[in-house]
Amino acid sequence: MARATAPVRDWSQDFDVLDPGYIEDPFRIWDDLRESCPIAHTERRGGAWMLTRYADVVAAAHDVERFSSLEVGVINNGAQREPEEDPAAQYGLPPISADPPLHTWTRRIILPWFSHKRVAGYEAMTRDLCRSHIDGFIDAGQADAAVDYAQQIPVRVIASILGVPESLSDTFTGWVRDMLEFADDPERNLRGQEGIGSYLIAEIERRKVDPGDDLISELLHTSHEGAPLPEGLVLGMAALVMIAGIDTTWSSIGSSLWHLATHPDDAARLVAEPELMPSAVEELLRAYSPVTMARVVTTDTKFRGCPMHEGDKLLMNFPAANRDPEVFERAEEVVLDRRINRHVAFGSGIHRCAGSNLARMELTVALEEWLRRIPTFRPAEGAELAWAGGQVRGPRILPVVFP
Ligand code: HEM
């Protein structure tokens, strides 16, 4: 839960992406901003600009000269570790936190791990995971669709790609939550950074003598321009895969289940017409996009007439862009068979999500397996829901019943 700040009175001049009301229901605020002030500003949390129109978000994402990825965190908390305590600190988390040329070649190294072919190889395991988790709660007639299901799947797939034990899934999830969901709490944020950092350093050491068939081992034995990758870079890239691969997809699965629980007609339609699943997955990604990213302005400039200064933070609100009525008809509705859907849930331009094939597969399999066993379900009456927001939006507590 984000720390409370003063209530927001003027979203155009004083927005707060961690405002509890905004986290739970940001849609009307985005609609208002797109109309009245498409480049909003705030002095809160270190200050930032925020784009909500599709055309602006896409233009900024492609403008890598003026908008650098060296600072992609939506929340400033000052909890940055120094290179002497964390060898990854000097490299950040490439490719996501890098500009060209470092971005270009680090991205090229990890992309094959998330190709269609590789991802097809992870599908059977993902299906087994979904089934065994459903086995665990189906007889009870109720479950927390976020905690007992959505949260459990992506972390295990990522653990297998990194070659780290599935039994530590809760620990990995805790660290990633500390880093993203609790980014406004410097102590927790640092705990997450330290947890992931020291765990992966030990895993790297182990693989120097005993390499396996996993991403960390491959990074350790990859070279660039004739030299092995510096260890800090291996660490940063492995950490990125863990951070980017867990919270995001878990949030997407959870939001999609929330939608189906609260829109029984859509759930019934997907059960009756399973061939709609590919377009439904794209539509759920569009309508409930989890990820907002930041950029840092590299030079004093004007963007759409708005004066920005070197060092300013710019939030690229992909979720708001995906609800822009200029681009999407019936933007506020979930249309399971939407035909044209050029959503930017995975970003746009050179940093477009490297794990999108994996995310799509996991979301598809998680929904297919759930609907096969639990075709009708609804939110538990009177139960409290909890959403996380900021960098990644999704339900964290989602009690449902299927008596
Ligand atoms: C529904 C799930 C997901 C969503 C919505 C999502 C969204 C995004 C977005 C918006 C970006 C662009 C970042 C930017 O422009 O700064 C991105 C980048 C990235 N994502 Fe994902 N992601 C998801 C799942 C995954 C998964 C499963 C992985 C696997 C490890 C992954 C790995 C990455 C990586 C490595 C990048 C950096 C690419 C680059 O900078 O070139 N993502 N993601």
mmCIF file of N, CA and C in Angstrom, residues 136-257:
data_model
loop_
_atom_site.group_PDB
_atom_site.id
_atom_site.type_symbol
_atom_site.label_atom_id
_atom_site.label_comp_id
_atom_site.label_asym_id
_atom_site.label_seq_id
_atom_site.Cartn_x
_atom_site.Cartn_y
_atom_site.Cartn_z
ATOM 1 N N GLY A 136 -5.474 -26.935 -6.052
ATOM 2 C CA GLY A 136 -5.301 -26.593 -4.640
ATOM 3 C C GLY A 136 -6.494 -25.887 -4.018
ATOM 4 N N PHE A 137 -7.320 -25.217 -4.833
ATOM 5 C CA PHE A 137 -8.431 -24.464 -4.222
ATOM 6 C C PHE A 137 -9.801 -24.762 -4.817
ATOM 7 N N ILE A 138 -9.866 -25.557 -5.874
ATOM 8 C CA ILE A 138 -11.163 -25.664 -6.563
ATOM 9 C C ILE A 138 -12.263 -26.236 -5.672
ATOM 10 N N ASP A 139 -11.909 -27.184 -4.811
ATOM 11 C CA ASP A 139 -12.950 -27.801 -3.983
ATOM 12 C C ASP A 139 -13.491 -26.843 -2.925
ATOM 13 N N ALA A 140 -12.744 -25.814 -2.609
ATOM 14 C CA ALA A 140 -13.196 -24.869 -1.574
ATOM 15 C C ALA A 140 -14.301 -23.952 -2.092
ATOM 16 N N GLY A 141 -14.437 -23.843 -3.413
ATOM 17 C CA GLY A 141 -15.475 -22.960 -3.962
ATOM 18 C C GLY A 141 -15.120 -21.481 -3.843
ATOM 19 N N GLN A 142 -13.940 -21.202 -3.416
ATOM 20 C CA GLN A 142 -13.498 -19.798 -3.318
ATOM 21 C C GLN A 142 -11.966 -19.750 -3.383
ATOM 22 N N ALA A 143 -11.473 -18.612 -3.786
ATOM 23 C CA ALA A 143 -10.012 -18.437 -3.846
ATOM 24 C C ALA A 143 -9.716 -16.959 -3.942
ATOM 25 N N ASP A 144 -8.469 -16.611 -3.657
ATOM 26 C CA ASP A 144 -8.016 -15.269 -3.970
ATOM 27 C C ASP A 144 -7.354 -15.374 -5.351
ATOM 28 N N ALA A 145 -8.063 -14.890 -6.373
ATOM 29 C CA ALA A 145 -7.590 -15.074 -7.747
ATOM 30 C C ALA A 145 -6.248 -14.386 -7.982
ATOM 31 N N ALA A 146 -5.943 -13.366 -7.167
ATOM 32 C CA ALA A 146 -4.636 -12.701 -7.300
ATOM 33 C C ALA A 146 -3.558 -13.497 -6.571
ATOM 34 N N VAL A 147 -3.791 -13.781 -5.287
ATOM 35 C CA VAL A 147 -2.734 -14.386 -4.463
ATOM 36 C C VAL A 147 -2.554 -15.878 -4.761
ATOM 37 N N ASP A 148 -3.678 -16.601 -4.858
ATOM 38 C CA ASP A 148 -3.574 -18.059 -5.007
ATOM 39 C C ASP A 148 -3.300 -18.487 -6.443
ATOM 40 N N TYR A 149 -3.512 -17.591 -7.389
ATOM 41 C CA TYR A 149 -3.391 -18.009 -8.794
ATOM 42 C C TYR A 149 -2.465 -17.091 -9.588
ATOM 43 N N ALA A 150 -2.950 -15.866 -9.895
ATOM 44 C CA ALA A 150 -2.184 -14.995 -10.797
ATOM 45 C C ALA A 150 -0.741 -14.803 -10.330
ATOM 46 N N GLN A 151 -0.588 -14.583 -9.044
ATOM 47 C CA GLN A 151 0.742 -14.289 -8.481
ATOM 48 C C GLN A 151 1.694 -15.485 -8.575
ATOM 49 N N GLN A 152 1.133 -16.681 -8.656
ATOM 50 C CA GLN A 152 1.946 -17.893 -8.540
ATOM 51 C C GLN A 152 2.591 -18.330 -9.861
ATOM 52 N N ILE A 153 2.056 -17.852 -10.984
ATOM 53 C CA ILE A 153 2.448 -18.460 -12.262
ATOM 54 C C ILE A 153 3.712 -17.827 -12.874
ATOM 55 N N PRO A 154 3.682 -16.502 -13.189
ATOM 56 C CA PRO A 154 4.854 -15.945 -13.883
ATOM 57 C C PRO A 154 6.158 -16.126 -13.114
ATOM 58 N N VAL A 155 6.124 -16.012 -11.807
ATOM 59 C CA VAL A 155 7.369 -16.126 -11.031
ATOM 60 C C VAL A 155 8.011 -17.501 -11.233
ATOM 61 N N ARG A 156 7.198 -18.522 -11.349
ATOM 62 C CA ARG A 156 7.768 -19.876 -11.512
ATOM 63 C C ARG A 156 8.343 -20.076 -12.912
ATOM 64 N N VAL A 157 7.696 -19.480 -13.907
ATOM 65 C CA VAL A 157 8.231 -19.595 -15.269
ATOM 66 C C VAL A 157 9.573 -18.851 -15.343
ATOM 67 N N ILE A 158 9.622 -17.673 -14.751
ATOM 68 C CA ILE A 158 10.867 -16.889 -14.771
ATOM 69 C C ILE A 158 11.960 -17.634 -13.986
ATOM 70 N N ALA A 159 11.590 -18.255 -12.860
ATOM 71 C CA ALA A 159 12.583 -19.008 -12.088
ATOM 72 C C ALA A 159 13.189 -20.098 -12.959
ATOM 73 N N SER A 160 12.362 -20.764 -13.748
ATOM 74 C CA SER A 160 12.914 -21.846 -14.567
ATOM 75 C C SER A 160 13.814 -21.285 -15.668
ATOM 76 N N ILE A 161 13.472 -20.129 -16.225
ATOM 77 C CA ILE A 161 14.334 -19.527 -17.260
ATOM 78 C C ILE A 161 15.682 -19.109 -16.663
ATOM 79 N N LEU A 162 15.637 -18.568 -15.455
ATOM 80 C CA LEU A 162 16.889 -18.127 -14.812
ATOM 81 C C LEU A 162 17.648 -19.298 -14.186
ATOM 82 N N GLY A 163 16.965 -20.436 -14.045
ATOM 83 C CA GLY A 163 17.624 -21.594 -13.420
ATOM 84 C C GLY A 163 17.751 -21.455 -11.915
ATOM 85 N N VAL A 164 16.777 -20.793 -11.297
ATOM 86 C CA VAL A 164 16.784 -20.643 -9.830
ATOM 87 C C VAL A 164 15.572 -21.398 -9.269
ATOM 88 N N PRO A 165 15.631 -21.821 -7.985
ATOM 89 C CA PRO A 165 14.593 -22.743 -7.506
ATOM 90 C C PRO A 165 13.201 -22.124 -7.387
ATOM 91 N N GLU A 166 12.259 -22.878 -7.907
ATOM 92 C CA GLU A 166 10.847 -22.485 -7.830
ATOM 93 C C GLU A 166 10.390 -22.341 -6.378
ATOM 94 N N SER A 167 11.046 -23.124 -5.491
ATOM 95 C CA SER A 167 10.634 -23.096 -4.079
ATOM 96 C C SER A 167 10.874 -21.718 -3.440
ATOM 97 N N LEU A 168 11.684 -20.879 -4.083
ATOM 98 C CA LEU A 168 11.915 -19.532 -3.535
ATOM 99 C C LEU A 168 10.980 -18.485 -4.136
ATOM 100 N N SER A 169 9.928 -18.960 -4.810
ATOM 101 C CA SER A 169 9.044 -18.022 -5.536
ATOM 102 C C SER A 169 8.536 -16.893 -4.648
ATOM 103 N N ASP A 170 8.111 -17.232 -3.436
ATOM 104 C CA ASP A 170 7.556 -16.176 -2.577
ATOM 105 C C ASP A 170 8.614 -15.126 -2.236
ATOM 106 N N THR A 171 9.836 -15.599 -2.060
ATOM 107 C CA THR A 171 10.929 -14.656 -1.764
ATOM 108 C C THR A 171 11.161 -13.727 -2.955
ATOM 109 N N PHE A 172 11.221 -14.304 -4.163
ATOM 110 C CA PHE A 172 11.435 -13.462 -5.353
ATOM 111 C C PHE A 172 10.284 -12.454 -5.499
ATOM 112 N N THR A 173 9.061 -12.953 -5.314
ATOM 113 C CA THR A 173 7.906 -12.059 -5.437
ATOM 114 C C THR A 173 7.998 -10.919 -4.428
ATOM 115 N N GLY A 174 8.413 -11.250 -3.202
ATOM 116 C CA GLY A 174 8.535 -10.228 -2.157
ATOM 117 C C GLY A 174 9.534 -9.150 -2.563
ATOM 118 N N TRP A 175 10.674 -9.569 -3.097
ATOM 119 C CA TRP A 175 11.691 -8.578 -3.499
ATOM 120 C C TRP A 175 11.182 -7.689 -4.622
ATOM 121 N N VAL A 176 10.520 -8.326 -5.601
ATOM 122 C CA VAL A 176 10.039 -7.532 -6.739
ATOM 123 C C VAL A 176 8.957 -6.564 -6.278
ATOM 124 N N ARG A 177 8.101 -7.007 -5.370
ATOM 125 C CA ARG A 177 7.094 -6.073 -4.825
ATOM 126 C C ARG A 177 7.780 -4.923 -4.091
ATOM 127 N N ASP A 178 8.800 -5.253 -3.299
ATOM 128 C CA ASP A 178 9.531 -4.196 -2.585
ATOM 129 C C ASP A 178 10.039 -3.144 -3.577
ATOM 130 N N MET A 179 10.536 -3.608 -4.716
ATOM 131 C CA MET A 179 11.134 -2.672 -5.670
ATOM 132 C C MET A 179 10.100 -1.859 -6.431
ATOM 133 N N LEU A 180 8.986 -2.500 -6.826
ATOM 134 C CA LEU A 180 8.039 -1.800 -7.702
ATOM 135 C C LEU A 180 6.837 -1.245 -6.939
ATOM 136 N N GLU A 181 6.192 -2.125 -6.186
ATOM 137 C CA GLU A 181 4.948 -1.714 -5.523
ATOM 138 C C GLU A 181 5.222 -0.771 -4.353
ATOM 139 N N PHE A 182 6.379 -0.956 -3.714
ATOM 140 C CA PHE A 182 6.705 -0.131 -2.545
ATOM 141 C C PHE A 182 7.852 0.825 -2.874
ATOM 142 N N ALA A 183 7.871 1.256 -4.128
ATOM 143 C CA ALA A 183 8.958 2.130 -4.583
ATOM 144 C C ALA A 183 8.994 3.433 -3.796
ATOM 145 N N ASP A 184 7.879 3.813 -3.167
ATOM 146 C CA ASP A 184 7.864 5.075 -2.421
ATOM 147 C C ASP A 184 8.406 4.911 -1.009
ATOM 148 N N ASP A 185 8.768 3.685 -0.644
ATOM 149 C CA ASP A 185 9.277 3.421 0.701
ATOM 150 C C ASP A 185 10.763 3.041 0.570
ATOM 151 N N PRO A 186 11.674 4.015 0.825
ATOM 152 C CA PRO A 186 13.093 3.773 0.541
ATOM 153 C C PRO A 186 13.627 2.526 1.219
ATOM 154 N N GLU A 187 13.151 2.249 2.451
ATOM 155 C CA GLU A 187 13.675 1.081 3.180
ATOM 156 C C GLU A 187 13.308 -0.234 2.489
ATOM 157 N N ARG A 188 12.030 -0.335 2.133
ATOM 158 C CA ARG A 188 11.584 -1.554 1.456
ATOM 159 C C ARG A 188 12.222 -1.669 0.083
ATOM 160 N N ASN A 189 12.324 -0.517 -0.596
ATOM 161 C CA ASN A 189 12.899 -0.536 -1.922
ATOM 162 C C ASN A 189 14.333 -1.045 -1.891
ATOM 163 N N LEU A 190 15.086 -0.553 -0.915
ATOM 164 C CA LEU A 190 16.471 -0.976 -0.761
ATOM 165 C C LEU A 190 16.544 -2.464 -0.420
ATOM 166 N N ARG A 191 15.615 -2.921 0.418
ATOM 167 C CA ARG A 191 15.578 -4.335 0.789
ATOM 168 C C ARG A 191 15.388 -5.203 -0.469
ATOM 169 N N GLY A 192 14.499 -4.757 -1.361
ATOM 170 C CA GLY A 192 14.274 -5.496 -2.602
ATOM 171 C C GLY A 192 15.526 -5.517 -3.466
ATOM 172 N N GLN A 193 16.154 -4.328 -3.615
ATOM 173 C CA GLN A 193 17.378 -4.243 -4.431
ATOM 174 C C GLN A 193 18.468 -5.156 -3.871
ATOM 175 N N GLU A 194 18.637 -5.087 -2.530
ATOM 176 C CA GLU A 194 19.697 -5.891 -1.899
ATOM 177 C C GLU A 194 19.397 -7.376 -1.994
ATOM 178 N N GLY A 195 18.115 -7.711 -1.805
ATOM 179 C CA GLY A 195 17.709 -9.119 -1.867
ATOM 180 C C GLY A 195 18.035 -9.706 -3.226
ATOM 181 N N ILE A 196 17.558 -9.059 -4.272
ATOM 182 C CA ILE A 196 17.782 -9.572 -5.632
ATOM 183 C C ILE A 196 19.271 -9.547 -5.949
ATOM 184 N N GLY A 197 19.939 -8.434 -5.598
ATOM 185 C CA GLY A 197 21.362 -8.290 -5.915
ATOM 186 C C GLY A 197 22.192 -9.376 -5.268
ATOM 187 N N SER A 198 22.064 -9.553 -3.958
ATOM 188 C CA SER A 198 22.970 -10.527 -3.325
ATOM 189 C C SER A 198 22.599 -11.952 -3.698
ATOM 190 N N TYR A 199 21.326 -12.219 -3.923
ATOM 191 C CA TYR A 199 20.952 -13.576 -4.349
ATOM 192 C C TYR A 199 21.588 -13.898 -5.710
ATOM 193 N N LEU A 200 21.455 -12.951 -6.651
ATOM 194 C CA LEU A 200 21.963 -13.231 -7.998
ATOM 195 C C LEU A 200 23.495 -13.265 -8.039
ATOM 196 N N ILE A 201 24.146 -12.478 -7.187
ATOM 197 C CA ILE A 201 25.628 -12.532 -7.142
ATOM 198 C C ILE A 201 26.059 -13.943 -6.762
ATOM 199 N N ALA A 202 25.389 -14.528 -5.779
ATOM 200 C CA ALA A 202 25.746 -15.893 -5.363
ATOM 201 C C ALA A 202 25.467 -16.900 -6.481
ATOM 202 N N GLU A 203 24.356 -16.690 -7.198
ATOM 203 C CA GLU A 203 24.019 -17.610 -8.302
ATOM 204 C C GLU A 203 25.056 -17.501 -9.429
ATOM 205 N N ILE A 204 25.546 -16.278 -9.656
ATOM 206 C CA ILE A 204 26.568 -16.083 -10.702
ATOM 207 C C ILE A 204 27.847 -16.820 -10.301
ATOM 208 N N GLU A 205 28.249 -16.677 -9.042
ATOM 209 C CA GLU A 205 29.465 -17.362 -8.550
ATOM 210 C C GLU A 205 29.344 -18.868 -8.775
ATOM 211 N N ARG A 206 28.190 -19.406 -8.420
ATOM 212 C CA ARG A 206 27.962 -20.850 -8.525
ATOM 213 C C ARG A 206 28.109 -21.323 -9.981
ATOM 214 N N ARG A 207 27.604 -20.523 -10.891
ATOM 215 C CA ARG A 207 27.636 -20.930 -12.300
ATOM 216 C C ARG A 207 29.019 -20.811 -12.935
ATOM 217 N N LYS A 208 29.907 -20.061 -12.275
ATOM 218 C CA LYS A 208 31.272 -19.970 -12.830
ATOM 219 C C LYS A 208 31.911 -21.349 -12.807
ATOM 220 N N VAL A 209 31.607 -22.121 -11.767
ATOM 221 C CA VAL A 209 32.194 -23.470 -11.683
ATOM 222 C C VAL A 209 31.236 -24.542 -12.180
ATOM 223 N N ASP A 210 29.961 -24.255 -12.136
ATOM 224 C CA ASP A 210 28.997 -25.301 -12.480
ATOM 225 C C ASP A 210 27.871 -24.703 -13.332
ATOM 226 N N PRO A 211 28.195 -24.399 -14.610
ATOM 227 C CA PRO A 211 27.179 -23.745 -15.448
ATOM 228 C C PRO A 211 26.021 -24.684 -15.757
ATOM 229 N N GLY A 212 24.872 -24.117 -15.961
ATOM 230 C CA GLY A 212 23.697 -24.920 -16.305
ATOM 231 C C GLY A 212 23.132 -24.464 -17.637
ATOM 232 N N ASP A 213 21.925 -24.926 -17.897
ATOM 233 C CA ASP A 213 21.276 -24.635 -19.166
ATOM 234 C C ASP A 213 20.268 -23.503 -18.927
ATOM 235 N N ASP A 214 20.751 -22.368 -18.450
ATOM 236 C CA ASP A 214 19.827 -21.308 -18.055
ATOM 237 C C ASP A 214 20.364 -19.944 -18.498
ATOM 238 N N LEU A 215 19.516 -18.934 -18.367
ATOM 239 C CA LEU A 215 19.863 -17.594 -18.864
ATOM 240 C C LEU A 215 21.090 -17.005 -18.159
ATOM 241 N N ILE A 216 21.195 -17.214 -16.846
ATOM 242 C CA ILE A 216 22.347 -16.618 -16.132
ATOM 243 C C ILE A 216 23.647 -17.259 -16.642
ATOM 244 N N SER A 217 23.641 -18.586 -16.800
ATOM 245 C CA SER A 217 24.858 -19.254 -17.299
ATOM 246 C C SER A 217 25.205 -18.742 -18.689
ATOM 247 N N GLU A 218 24.177 -18.590 -19.528
ATOM 248 C CA GLU A 218 24.476 -18.138 -20.890
ATOM 249 C C GLU A 218 25.053 -16.714 -20.882
ATOM 250 N N LEU A 219 24.487 -15.856 -20.032
ATOM 251 C CA LEU A 219 25.011 -14.481 -19.972
ATOM 252 C C LEU A 219 26.481 -14.496 -19.556
ATOM 253 N N LEU A 220 26.805 -15.382 -18.611
ATOM 254 C CA LEU A 220 28.188 -15.460 -18.119
ATOM 255 C C LEU A 220 29.154 -15.943 -19.194
ATOM 256 N N HIS A 221 28.632 -16.708 -20.128
ATOM 257 C CA HIS A 221 29.507 -17.264 -21.153
ATOM 258 C C HIS A 221 29.299 -16.621 -22.516
ATOM 259 N N THR A 222 28.688 -15.439 -22.513
ATOM 260 C CA THR A 222 28.495 -14.677 -23.760
ATOM 261 C C THR A 222 29.597 -13.624 -23.850
ATOM 262 N N SER A 223 30.008 -13.331 -25.061
ATOM 263 C CA SER A 223 30.970 -12.232 -25.171
ATOM 264 C C SER A 223 30.426 -11.152 -26.091
ATOM 265 N N HIS A 224 30.970 -9.963 -25.907
ATOM 266 C CA HIS A 224 30.611 -8.845 -26.773
ATOM 267 C C HIS A 224 31.898 -8.193 -27.229
ATOM 268 N N GLU A 225 32.054 -8.042 -28.542
ATOM 269 C CA GLU A 225 33.281 -7.506 -29.145
ATOM 270 C C GLU A 225 34.505 -8.218 -28.585
ATOM 271 N N GLY A 226 34.407 -9.526 -28.480
ATOM 272 C CA GLY A 226 35.556 -10.347 -28.108
ATOM 273 C C GLY A 226 35.823 -10.446 -26.617
ATOM 274 N N ALA A 227 35.060 -9.742 -25.794
ATOM 275 C CA ALA A 227 35.313 -9.804 -24.346
ATOM 276 C C ALA A 227 34.066 -10.321 -23.632
ATOM 277 N N PRO A 228 34.255 -11.083 -22.537
ATOM 278 C CA PRO A 228 33.078 -11.527 -21.788
ATOM 279 C C PRO A 228 32.325 -10.319 -21.207
ATOM 280 N N LEU A 229 31.054 -10.506 -20.949
ATOM 281 C CA LEU A 229 30.284 -9.401 -20.370
ATOM 282 C C LEU A 229 30.797 -9.130 -18.963
ATOM 283 N N PRO A 230 30.938 -7.857 -18.580
ATOM 284 C CA PRO A 230 31.312 -7.566 -17.185
ATOM 285 C C PRO A 230 30.261 -8.177 -16.248
ATOM 286 N N GLU A 231 30.711 -8.634 -15.081
ATOM 287 C CA GLU A 231 29.782 -9.311 -14.171
ATOM 288 C C GLU A 231 28.626 -8.433 -13.711
ATOM 289 N N GLY A 232 28.902 -7.142 -13.538
ATOM 290 C CA GLY A 232 27.839 -6.219 -13.122
ATOM 291 C C GLY A 232 26.723 -6.155 -14.163
ATOM 292 N N LEU A 233 27.126 -6.328 -15.412
ATOM 293 C CA LEU A 233 26.143 -6.299 -16.492
ATOM 294 C C LEU A 233 25.312 -7.579 -16.493
ATOM 295 N N VAL A 234 25.978 -8.705 -16.267
ATOM 296 C CA VAL A 234 25.258 -9.990 -16.167
ATOM 297 C C VAL A 234 24.224 -9.877 -15.044
ATOM 298 N N LEU A 235 24.652 -9.320 -13.943
ATOM 299 C CA LEU A 235 23.776 -9.159 -12.783
ATOM 300 C C LEU A 235 22.578 -8.258 -13.128
ATOM 301 N N GLY A 236 22.861 -7.132 -13.753
ATOM 302 C CA GLY A 236 21.790 -6.192 -14.094
ATOM 303 C C GLY A 236 20.786 -6.808 -15.054
ATOM 304 N N MET A 237 21.295 -7.566 -16.043
ATOM 305 C CA MET A 237 20.387 -8.155 -17.032
ATOM 306 C C MET A 237 19.545 -9.269 -16.403
ATOM 307 N N ALA A 238 20.173 -10.088 -15.560
ATOM 308 C CA ALA A 238 19.422 -11.163 -14.896
ATOM 309 C C ALA A 238 18.374 -10.561 -13.957
ATOM 310 N N ALA A 239 18.769 -9.503 -13.244
ATOM 311 C CA ALA A 239 17.828 -8.858 -12.320
ATOM 312 C C ALA A 239 16.643 -8.281 -13.097
ATOM 313 N N LEU A 240 16.926 -7.705 -14.269
ATOM 314 C CA LEU A 240 15.826 -7.139 -15.062
ATOM 315 C C LEU A 240 14.819 -8.223 -15.443
ATOM 316 N N VAL A 241 15.329 -9.379 -15.860
ATOM 317 C CA VAL A 241 14.410 -10.452 -16.270
ATOM 318 C C VAL A 241 13.513 -10.834 -15.089
ATOM 319 N N MET A 242 14.113 -10.898 -13.904
ATOM 320 C CA MET A 242 13.306 -11.234 -12.728
ATOM 321 C C MET A 242 12.271 -10.119 -12.452
ATOM 322 N N ILE A 243 12.719 -8.881 -12.495
ATOM 323 C CA ILE A 243 11.824 -7.779 -12.132
ATOM 324 C C ILE A 243 10.738 -7.579 -13.197
ATOM 325 N N ALA A 244 11.158 -7.617 -14.473
ATOM 326 C CA ALA A 244 10.189 -7.316 -15.546
ATOM 327 C C ALA A 244 9.237 -8.471 -15.799
ATOM 328 N N GLY A 245 9.650 -9.669 -15.431
ATOM 329 C CA GLY A 245 8.866 -10.841 -15.824
ATOM 330 C C GLY A 245 7.838 -11.289 -14.811
ATOM 331 N N ILE A 246 7.881 -10.739 -13.601
ATOM 332 C CA ILE A 246 7.015 -11.269 -12.541
ATOM 333 C C ILE A 246 5.774 -10.398 -12.351
ATOM 334 N N ASP A 247 5.986 -9.179 -11.885
ATOM 335 C CA ASP A 247 4.889 -8.309 -11.469
ATOM 336 C C ASP A 247 3.939 -7.958 -12.610
ATOM 337 N N THR A 248 4.538 -7.753 -13.789
ATOM 338 C CA THR A 248 3.778 -7.313 -14.957
ATOM 339 C C THR A 248 2.718 -8.341 -15.359
ATOM 340 N N THR A 249 3.168 -9.572 -15.565
ATOM 341 C CA THR A 249 2.255 -10.591 -16.091
ATOM 342 C C THR A 249 1.263 -11.013 -15.017
ATOM 343 N N TRP A 250 1.741 -11.100 -13.779
ATOM 344 C CA TRP A 250 0.852 -11.387 -12.660
ATOM 345 C C TRP A 250 -0.267 -10.331 -12.623
ATOM 346 N N SER A 251 0.082 -9.067 -12.825
ATOM 347 C CA SER A 251 -0.932 -8.005 -12.813
ATOM 348 C C SER A 251 -1.924 -8.160 -13.958
ATOM 349 N N SER A 252 -1.418 -8.537 -15.125
ATOM 350 C CA SER A 252 -2.297 -8.714 -16.283
ATOM 351 C C SER A 252 -3.259 -9.876 -16.079
ATOM 352 N N ILE A 253 -2.755 -10.976 -15.548
ATOM 353 C CA ILE A 253 -3.635 -12.135 -15.306
ATOM 354 C C ILE A 253 -4.695 -11.728 -14.275
ATOM 355 N N GLY A 254 -4.265 -11.068 -13.218
ATOM 356 C CA GLY A 254 -5.195 -10.670 -12.156
ATOM 357 C C GLY A 254 -6.260 -9.707 -12.662
ATOM 358 N N SER A 255 -5.854 -8.686 -13.429
ATOM 359 C CA SER A 255 -6.838 -7.718 -13.943
ATOM 360 C C SER A 255 -7.823 -8.404 -14.882
ATOM 361 N N SER A 256 -7.319 -9.338 -15.678
ATOM 362 C CA SER A 256 -8.208 -10.031 -16.620
ATOM 363 C C SER A 256 -9.226 -10.860 -15.857
ATOM 364 N N LEU A 257 -8.782 -11.529 -14.785
ATOM 365 C CA LEU A 257 -9.731 -12.318 -13.987
ATOM 366 C C LEU A 257 -10.711 -11.395 -13.268
#
